[in-house]
PDB file of C-alpha atoms and ligand atoms in Angstrom:
ATOM      1  CA  UNK A   6     -17.661 -11.172   6.770  1.00 69.00           C
ATOM      2  CA  UNK A   7     -14.597  -9.744   8.494  1.00 94.00           C
ATOM      3  CA  UNK A   8     -12.401  -6.927   7.287  1.00 98.00           C
ATOM      4  CA  UNK A   9      -8.878  -6.620   8.644  1.00 98.00           C
ATOM      5  CA  UNK A  10      -6.868  -3.482   7.887  1.00 98.00           C
ATOM      6  CA  UNK A  11      -3.088  -3.235   7.948  1.00 98.00           C
ATOM      7  CA  UNK A  12      -1.644   0.256   7.553  1.00 96.00           C
ATOM      8  CA  UNK A  13       1.819   1.669   8.058  1.00 94.00           C
ATOM      9  CA  UNK A  14       4.802   3.301   6.393  1.00 89.00           C
ATOM     10  CA  UNK A  15       6.727   1.925   3.414  1.00 82.00           C
ATOM     11  CA  UNK A  16       8.976  -1.017   4.206  1.00 83.00           C
ATOM     12  CA  UNK A  17       7.475  -1.980   7.576  1.00 89.00           C
ATOM     13  CA  UNK A  18       6.804  -5.467   6.201  1.00 89.00           C
ATOM     14  CA  UNK A  19       3.097  -4.863   5.538  1.00 92.00           C
ATOM     15  CA  UNK A  20       2.961  -6.736   2.221  1.00 92.00           C
ATOM     16  CA  UNK A  21       4.602  -9.945   3.403  1.00 93.00           C
ATOM     17  CA  UNK A  22       2.595  -9.977   6.624  1.00 96.00           C
ATOM     18  CA  UNK A  23      -0.739  -9.083   4.956  1.00 97.00           C
ATOM     19  CA  UNK A  24      -0.346 -11.705   2.216  1.00 96.00           C
ATOM     20  CA  UNK A  25       0.555 -14.422   4.711  1.00 97.00           C
ATOM     21  CA  UNK A  26      -2.199 -13.448   7.165  1.00 97.00           C
ATOM     22  CA  UNK A  27      -4.761 -13.550   4.318  1.00 97.00           C
ATOM     23  CA  UNK A  28      -3.455 -16.965   3.262  1.00 97.00           C
ATOM     24  CA  UNK A  29      -3.701 -18.412   6.773  1.00 96.00           C
ATOM     25  CA  UNK A  30      -7.241 -17.080   7.262  1.00 96.00           C
ATOM     26  CA  UNK A  31      -8.388 -17.986   3.731  1.00 96.00           C
ATOM     27  CA  UNK A  32      -9.191 -14.287   3.124  1.00 97.00           C
ATOM     28  CA  UNK A  33      -8.701 -12.156   0.005  1.00 96.00           C
ATOM     29  CA  UNK A  34      -5.623  -9.928   0.063  1.00 97.00           C
ATOM     30  CA  UNK A  35      -6.047  -6.357  -1.163  1.00 97.00           C
ATOM     31  CA  UNK A  36      -2.832  -4.461  -1.969  1.00 97.00           C
ATOM     32  CA  UNK A  37      -3.982  -0.834  -2.256  1.00 98.00           C
ATOM     33  CA  UNK A  38      -0.437   0.495  -2.744  1.00 96.00           C
ATOM     34  CA  UNK A  39      -0.397  -1.476  -6.002  1.00 97.00           C
ATOM     35  CA  UNK A  40      -3.535   0.430  -7.046  1.00 98.00           C
ATOM     36  CA  UNK A  41      -1.820   3.816  -6.533  1.00 98.00           C
ATOM     37  CA  UNK A  42       1.160   2.473  -8.434  1.00 97.00           C
ATOM     38  CA  UNK A  43      -1.050   1.230 -11.277  1.00 98.00           C
ATOM     39  CA  UNK A  44      -2.785   4.628 -11.471  1.00 98.00           C
ATOM     40  CA  UNK A  45       0.624   6.327 -11.637  1.00 98.00           C
ATOM     41  CA  UNK A  46       1.754   3.932 -14.350  1.00 98.00           C
ATOM     42  CA  UNK A  47      -1.397   4.607 -16.352  1.00 97.00           C
ATOM     43  CA  UNK A  48      -1.037   8.401 -15.990  1.00 97.00           C
ATOM     44  CA  UNK A  49       2.561   8.226 -17.153  1.00 97.00           C
ATOM     45  CA  UNK A  50       1.664   6.007 -20.108  1.00 96.00           C
ATOM     46  CA  UNK A  51      -0.711   8.795 -21.182  1.00 96.00           C
ATOM     47  CA  UNK A  52       2.041  11.406 -20.776  1.00 96.00           C
ATOM     48  CA  UNK A  53       0.371  12.909 -17.692  1.00 97.00           C
ATOM     49  CA  UNK A  54       2.360  14.526 -14.871  1.00 97.00           C
ATOM     50  CA  UNK A  55       1.398  12.732 -11.624  1.00 97.00           C
ATOM     51  CA  UNK A  56       1.540  16.063  -9.724  1.00 97.00           C
ATOM     52  CA  UNK A  57      -0.918  17.774 -12.076  1.00 97.00           C
ATOM     53  CA  UNK A  58      -4.200  17.350 -10.206  1.00 96.00           C
ATOM     54  CA  UNK A  59      -6.365  18.629 -13.051  1.00 97.00           C
ATOM     55  CA  UNK A  60      -4.837  16.284 -15.621  1.00 97.00           C
ATOM     56  CA  UNK A  61      -4.916  13.322 -13.211  1.00 97.00           C
ATOM     57  CA  UNK A  62      -8.562  14.030 -12.311  1.00 97.00           C
ATOM     58  CA  UNK A  63      -9.434  13.948 -15.999  1.00 95.00           C
ATOM     59  CA  UNK A  64      -8.316  10.308 -16.327  1.00 93.00           C
ATOM     60  CA  UNK A  65     -10.100   9.125 -13.135  1.00 95.00           C
ATOM     61  CA  UNK A  66     -13.385   8.220 -14.862  1.00 93.00           C
ATOM     62  CA  UNK A  67     -11.446   6.051 -17.374  1.00 89.00           C
ATOM     63  CA  UNK A  68      -9.471   4.165 -14.729  1.00 95.00           C
ATOM     64  CA  UNK A  69     -10.280   0.476 -14.646  1.00 95.00           C
ATOM     65  CA  UNK A  70      -8.124  -1.187 -12.007  1.00 96.00           C
ATOM     66  CA  UNK A  71      -8.748  -4.745 -10.940  1.00 94.00           C
ATOM     67  CA  UNK A  72      -6.977  -7.838  -9.612  1.00 95.00           C
ATOM     68  CA  UNK A  73      -6.920 -11.244 -11.270  1.00 92.00           C
ATOM     69  CA  UNK A  74      -5.192 -14.043  -9.333  1.00 87.00           C
ATOM     70  CA  UNK A  75      -3.101 -11.535  -7.346  1.00 86.00           C
ATOM     71  CA  UNK A  76      -2.028  -9.753 -10.530  1.00 96.00           C
ATOM     72  CA  UNK A  77      -3.010  -6.150 -11.091  1.00 98.00           C
ATOM     73  CA  UNK A  78      -4.466  -4.914 -14.356  1.00 98.00           C
ATOM     74  CA  UNK A  79      -5.036  -1.326 -15.388  1.00 97.00           C
ATOM     75  CA  UNK A  80      -7.268  -0.779 -18.388  1.00 95.00           C
ATOM     76  CA  UNK A  81      -6.638  -4.292 -19.623  1.00 94.00           C
ATOM     77  CA  UNK A  82      -2.861  -4.336 -19.152  1.00 97.00           C
ATOM     78  CA  UNK A  83      -1.103  -6.516 -16.575  1.00 98.00           C
ATOM     79  CA  UNK A  84       1.279  -4.072 -14.857  1.00 98.00           C
ATOM     80  CA  UNK A  85       2.209  -6.268 -11.857  1.00 97.00           C
ATOM     81  CA  UNK A  86       5.951  -6.061 -12.581  1.00 95.00           C
ATOM     82  CA  UNK A  87       6.029  -2.656 -14.245  1.00 96.00           C
ATOM     83  CA  UNK A  88       4.879  -0.885 -11.055  1.00 96.00           C
ATOM     84  CA  UNK A  89       7.727  -2.213  -8.861  1.00 90.00           C
ATOM     85  CA  UNK A  90      10.425   0.294  -9.794  1.00 87.00           C
ATOM     86  CA  UNK A  91      12.039   3.239  -8.014  1.00 82.00           C
ATOM     87  CA  UNK A  92      10.370   5.548 -10.523  1.00 92.00           C
ATOM     88  CA  UNK A  93       6.922   4.184  -9.627  1.00 94.00           C
ATOM     89  CA  UNK A  94       7.760   4.572  -5.896  1.00 88.00           C
ATOM     90  CA  UNK A  95       8.085   8.304  -6.508  1.00 90.00           C
ATOM     91  CA  UNK A  96       5.224   8.719  -8.999  1.00 96.00           C
ATOM     92  CA  UNK A  97       2.737   6.759  -6.859  1.00 96.00           C
ATOM     93  CA  UNK A  98       3.617   8.899  -3.844  1.00 90.00           C
ATOM     94  CA  UNK A  99       2.974  12.047  -5.943  1.00 93.00           C
ATOM     95  CA  UNK A 100      -0.316  10.843  -7.421  1.00 96.00           C
ATOM     96  CA  UNK A 101      -1.594   9.664  -4.019  1.00 93.00           C
ATOM     97  CA  UNK A 102      -1.878  13.322  -2.944  1.00 91.00           C
ATOM     98  CA  UNK A 103      -4.662  14.018  -5.445  1.00 95.00           C
ATOM     99  CA  UNK A 104      -8.099  13.899  -3.734  1.00 95.00           C
ATOM    100  CA  UNK A 105     -10.095  12.962  -6.876  1.00 96.00           C
ATOM    101  CA  UNK A 106      -7.865   9.951  -7.449  1.00 97.00           C
ATOM    102  CA  UNK A 107      -8.130   8.896  -3.798  1.00 96.00           C
ATOM    103  CA  UNK A 108     -11.928   9.104  -4.027  1.00 96.00           C
ATOM    104  CA  UNK A 109     -11.956   6.935  -7.126  1.00 96.00           C
ATOM    105  CA  UNK A 110      -9.663   4.289  -5.620  1.00 97.00           C
ATOM    106  CA  UNK A 111     -11.567   4.383  -2.318  1.00 97.00           C
ATOM    107  CA  UNK A 112     -14.759   3.577  -4.250  1.00 96.00           C
ATOM    108  CA  UNK A 113     -13.129   0.552  -5.929  1.00 95.00           C
ATOM    109  CA  UNK A 114     -11.648  -0.609  -2.593  1.00 97.00           C
ATOM    110  CA  UNK A 115     -15.003  -0.413  -0.772  1.00 97.00           C
ATOM    111  CA  UNK A 116     -16.603  -2.326  -3.620  1.00 95.00           C
ATOM    112  CA  UNK A 117     -14.046  -5.102  -3.057  1.00 93.00           C
ATOM    113  CA  UNK A 118     -14.739  -4.932   0.671  1.00 95.00           C
ATOM    114  CA  UNK A 119     -18.428  -5.629   0.152  1.00 95.00           C
ATOM    115  CA  UNK A 120     -17.678  -9.327  -0.349  1.00 92.00           C
ATOM    116  CA  UNK A 121     -16.010  -9.412   3.090  1.00 91.00           C
ATOM    117  CA  UNK A 122     -13.212 -11.645   4.369  1.00 96.00           C
ATOM    118  CA  UNK A 123     -10.551  -9.201   3.264  1.00 97.00           C
ATOM    119  CA  UNK A 124      -7.098  -8.244   4.474  1.00 98.00           C
ATOM    120  CA  UNK A 125      -6.697  -4.674   3.188  1.00 98.00           C
ATOM    121  CA  UNK A 126      -3.193  -3.236   3.202  1.00 98.00           C
ATOM    122  CA  UNK A 127      -2.301   0.433   2.699  1.00 96.00           C
ATOM    123  CA  UNK A 128      -2.022   3.796   4.420  1.00 93.00           C
ATOM    124  CA  UNK A 129      -5.648   4.814   5.051  1.00 95.00           C
ATOM    125  CA  UNK A 130      -7.468   1.480   5.291  1.00 97.00           C
ATOM    126  CA  UNK A 131      -8.393   1.792   8.978  1.00 97.00           C
ATOM    127  CA  UNK A 132      -8.847   5.578   8.986  1.00 95.00           C
ATOM    128  CA  UNK A 133     -10.720   6.348   5.739  1.00 95.00           C
ATOM    129  CA  UNK A 134     -11.647   3.362   3.579  1.00 97.00           C
ATOM    130  CA  UNK A 135     -12.840   0.847   6.205  1.00 98.00           C
ATOM    131  CA  UNK A 136     -13.418   2.819   9.422  1.00 97.00           C
ATOM    132  CA  UNK A 137     -15.695   0.029  10.697  1.00 97.00           C
ATOM    133  CA  UNK A 138     -13.178  -2.778  10.066  1.00 98.00           C
ATOM    134  CA  UNK A 139     -13.290  -5.665  12.547  1.00 97.00           C
ATOM    135  CA  UNK A 140      -9.551  -5.546  13.283  1.00 98.00           C
ATOM    136  CA  UNK A 141      -7.111  -2.736  12.607  1.00 98.00           C
ATOM    137  CA  UNK A 142      -3.356  -2.962  12.769  1.00 98.00           C
ATOM    138  CA  UNK A 143      -0.696  -0.319  12.235  1.00 97.00           C
ATOM    139  CA  UNK A 144       2.657  -1.855  11.438  1.00 96.00           C
ATOM    140  CA  UNK A 145       5.811   0.192  11.873  1.00 94.00           C
ATOM    141  CA  UNK A 146       9.581  -0.327  12.105  1.00 94.00           C
ATOM    142  CA  UNK A 147      12.539   2.018  12.484  1.00 93.00           C
ATOM    143  CA  UNK A 148      13.548   3.887   9.290  1.00 94.00           C
ATOM    144  CA  UNK A 149      16.985   2.217   9.501  1.00 95.00           C
ATOM    145  CA  UNK A 150      15.521  -1.284   9.610  1.00 94.00           C
ATOM    146  CA  UNK A 151      13.147  -0.490   6.742  1.00 94.00           C
ATOM    147  CA  UNK A 152      16.007   0.914   4.653  1.00 94.00           C
ATOM    148  CA  UNK A 153      18.054  -2.228   5.282  1.00 93.00           C
ATOM    149  CA  UNK A 154      15.146  -4.500   4.262  1.00 89.00           C
ATOM    150  CA  UNK A 155      14.603  -2.445   1.086  1.00 87.00           C
ATOM    151  CA  UNK A 156      18.337  -2.601   0.282  1.00 91.00           C
ATOM    152  CA  UNK A 157      18.296  -6.400   0.506  1.00 91.00           C
ATOM    153  CA  UNK A 158      15.192  -6.490  -1.722  1.00 83.00           C
ATOM    154  CA  UNK A 159      16.722  -4.169  -4.350  1.00 84.00           C
ATOM    155  CA  UNK A 160      20.065  -6.036  -4.294  1.00 90.00           C
ATOM    156  CA  UNK A 161      18.286  -9.308  -4.986  1.00 88.00           C
ATOM    157  CA  UNK A 162      16.461  -7.789  -7.951  1.00 82.00           C
ATOM    158  CA  UNK A 163      19.765  -6.486  -9.345  1.00 87.00           C
ATOM    159  CA  UNK A 164      19.181  -2.756  -8.620  1.00 82.00           C
ATOM    160  CA  UNK A 165      22.260  -1.229  -7.008  1.00 87.00           C
ATOM    161  CA  UNK A 166      21.302   1.630  -4.693  1.00 87.00           C
ATOM    162  CA  UNK A 167      23.309   2.952  -1.716  1.00 93.00           C
ATOM    163  CA  UNK A 168      21.870   2.252   1.752  1.00 96.00           C
ATOM    164  CA  UNK A 169      22.274   5.938   2.691  1.00 96.00           C
ATOM    165  CA  UNK A 170      20.223   7.021  -0.322  1.00 94.00           C
ATOM    166  CA  UNK A 171      17.467   4.519   0.464  1.00 92.00           C
ATOM    167  CA  UNK A 172      17.341   5.771   4.066  1.00 94.00           C
ATOM    168  CA  UNK A 173      17.027   9.391   2.910  1.00 94.00           C
ATOM    169  CA  UNK A 174      14.288   8.414   0.462  1.00 89.00           C
ATOM    170  CA  UNK A 175      12.352   6.477   3.105  1.00 89.00           C
ATOM    171  CA  UNK A 176      12.490   9.404   5.523  1.00 91.00           C
ATOM    172  CA  UNK A 177      11.358  11.823   2.799  1.00 89.00           C
ATOM    173  CA  UNK A 178       8.478   9.552   1.776  1.00 83.00           C
ATOM    174  CA  UNK A 179       7.391   9.114   5.424  1.00 86.00           C
ATOM    175  CA  UNK A 180       7.259  12.893   5.773  1.00 87.00           C
ATOM    176  CA  UNK A 181       5.322  13.294   2.514  1.00 84.00           C
ATOM    177  CA  UNK A 182       2.840  10.524   3.396  1.00 80.00           C
ATOM    178  CA  UNK A 183       2.309  11.807   6.967  1.00 83.00           C
ATOM    179  CA  UNK A 184       1.974  15.485   6.062  1.00 85.00           C
ATOM    180  CA  UNK A 185      -0.265  15.398   3.002  1.00 80.00           C
ATOM    181  CA  UNK A 186      -3.618  17.075   3.477  1.00 82.00           C
ATOM    182  CA  UNK A 187      -5.793  14.156   2.312  1.00 80.00           C
ATOM    183  CA  UNK A 188      -5.696  10.821   4.123  1.00 77.00           C
ATOM    184  CA  UNK A 189      -2.354  11.426   5.867  1.00 80.00           C
ATOM    185  CA  UNK A 190      -0.576   8.345   7.176  1.00 86.00           C
ATOM    186  CA  UNK A 191      -1.515   7.874  10.818  1.00 89.00           C
ATOM    187  CA  UNK A 192      -2.887   5.038  12.923  1.00 93.00           C
ATOM    188  CA  UNK A 193      -6.654   4.889  13.434  1.00 95.00           C
ATOM    189  CA  UNK A 194      -7.441   5.625  17.097  1.00 95.00           C
ATOM    190  CA  UNK A 195      -8.662   2.036  17.509  1.00 96.00           C
ATOM    191  CA  UNK A 196      -5.735   0.384  15.673  1.00 97.00           C
ATOM    192  CA  UNK A 197      -3.270  -1.880  17.434  1.00 97.00           C
ATOM    193  CA  UNK A 198       0.225  -0.526  16.789  1.00 96.00           C
ATOM    194  CA  UNK A 199       2.867  -3.196  16.186  1.00 97.00           C
ATOM    195  CA  UNK A 200       6.548  -2.238  16.035  1.00 95.00           C
ATOM    196  CA  UNK A 201       8.161  -4.925  13.880  1.00 93.00           C
ATOM    197  CA  UNK A 202      11.760  -3.784  14.493  1.00 92.00           C
ATOM    198  CA  UNK A 203      13.673  -6.953  15.356  1.00 91.00           C
ATOM    199  CA  UNK A 204      10.625  -9.197  14.754  1.00 93.00           C
ATOM    200  CA  UNK A 205      10.180 -11.653  11.893  1.00 92.00           C
ATOM    201  CA  UNK A 206       7.035 -12.295   9.845  1.00 93.00           C
ATOM    202  CA  UNK A 207       5.881 -15.176  12.056  1.00 96.00           C
ATOM    203  CA  UNK A 208       6.245 -13.078  15.220  1.00 96.00           C
ATOM    204  CA  UNK A 209       4.081 -10.317  13.752  1.00 97.00           C
ATOM    205  CA  UNK A 210       1.453 -12.722  12.431  1.00 97.00           C
ATOM    206  CA  UNK A 211       1.386 -14.438  15.828  1.00 97.00           C
ATOM    207  CA  UNK A 212       0.547 -11.096  17.504  1.00 97.00           C
ATOM    208  CA  UNK A 213      -2.216 -10.441  14.961  1.00 97.00           C
ATOM    209  CA  UNK A 214      -3.748 -13.916  15.150  1.00 97.00           C
ATOM    210  CA  UNK A 215      -3.762 -13.781  18.960  1.00 96.00           C
ATOM    211  CA  UNK A 216      -5.767 -10.571  18.753  1.00 95.00           C
ATOM    212  CA  UNK A 217      -8.135 -11.884  16.037  1.00 94.00           C
ATOM    213  CA  UNK A 218      -8.779 -15.209  17.711  1.00 90.00           C
ATOM    214  CA  UNK A 219      -9.002 -13.714  21.183  1.00 86.00           C
ATOM    215  CA  UNK A 220     -12.011 -11.637  20.264  1.00 60.00           C
TER     216      UNK A 220
HETATM  217  O1  LIG B 153       2.709   0.621  -0.249  1.00 54.17           O
HETATM  218  P1  LIG B 153       3.297   1.137  -1.539  1.00 54.17           P
HETATM  219  O2  LIG B 153       4.721   1.581  -1.382  1.00 54.17           O
HETATM  220  O3  LIG B 153       3.124   0.185  -2.688  1.00 54.17           O
HETATM  221  O4  LIG B 153       2.432   2.454  -1.901  1.00 54.17           O
HETATM  222  C1  LIG B 153       2.741   3.274  -2.981  1.00 54.17           C
HETATM  223  C2  LIG B 153       2.343   4.726  -2.688  1.00 54.17           C
HETATM  224  O5  LIG B 153       0.926   4.823  -2.611  1.00 54.17           O
HETATM  225  C3  LIG B 153       2.902   5.297  -1.374  1.00 54.17           C
HETATM  226  O6  LIG B 153       3.574   6.527  -1.613  1.00 54.17           O
HETATM  227  C4  LIG B 153       1.710   5.602  -0.523  1.00 54.17           C
HETATM  228  C5  LIG B 153       0.535   5.540  -1.450  1.00 54.17           C
HETATM  229  N1  LIG B 153      -0.597   4.862  -0.842  1.00 54.17           N
HETATM  230  C6  LIG B 153      -1.603   5.637  -0.310  1.00 54.17           C
HETATM  231  O7  LIG B 153      -1.502   6.865  -0.336  1.00 54.17           O
HETATM  232  N2  LIG B 153      -2.699   5.045   0.226  1.00 54.17           N
HETATM  233  C7  LIG B 153      -2.813   3.701   0.257  1.00 54.17           C
HETATM  234  N3  LIG B 153      -3.897   3.161   0.786  1.00 54.17           N
HETATM  235  C8  LIG B 153      -1.785   2.891  -0.264  1.00 54.17           C
HETATM  236  C9  LIG B 153      -0.677   3.508  -0.806  1.00 54.17           C
END
């Protein structure tokens, strides 16, 4: 019935590592960033400004977000691809500052955690959502390395964005995520911090598995 949390800034390699760790352990993978993105997509589809806390709070009771075979659905619509755009990067960051929305998503996430054997990836998994998790990791990498990884990802999906602009955006998002008043991005006191700069996915997973199996 283990819960493993993996938090950290955008582009530190959390998704690839979390997915692969879950696969190797036979655990369920929970991508909570996708939930914030899906909420932002839903708000926008209703013409709601993601910074307007009153308007966003009003849609919280209607939000039905769930996963089916690793695909994310919001109120019956599969938005798995629609949430992976630059626009949704910005809107999800804005909507994630609204406490009522965080409470709603935290409730859904804990519900998923009840079944156990979960690798939960996000920003506040070890600090807020699963403070009693069995293993907590905080994955980071230099802003430059994260910008380069994101550039390669965007290039391969056909989006042409300058490296310098990506770097600026990453630094701005780090600041926003770390300085917001609710659930700011920071490692839980009992999290193991892993700097993935210069490491590949297997290296990082090796560090995590050593910790998990050593206990
Ligand atoms: O990991 P990501 O880029 O898909 O996350 C999208 C946004 O959601 C990002 O700005 C941070 C926010 N987020 C959050 O506030 N808490 C989480 N547990 C996961 C993501």
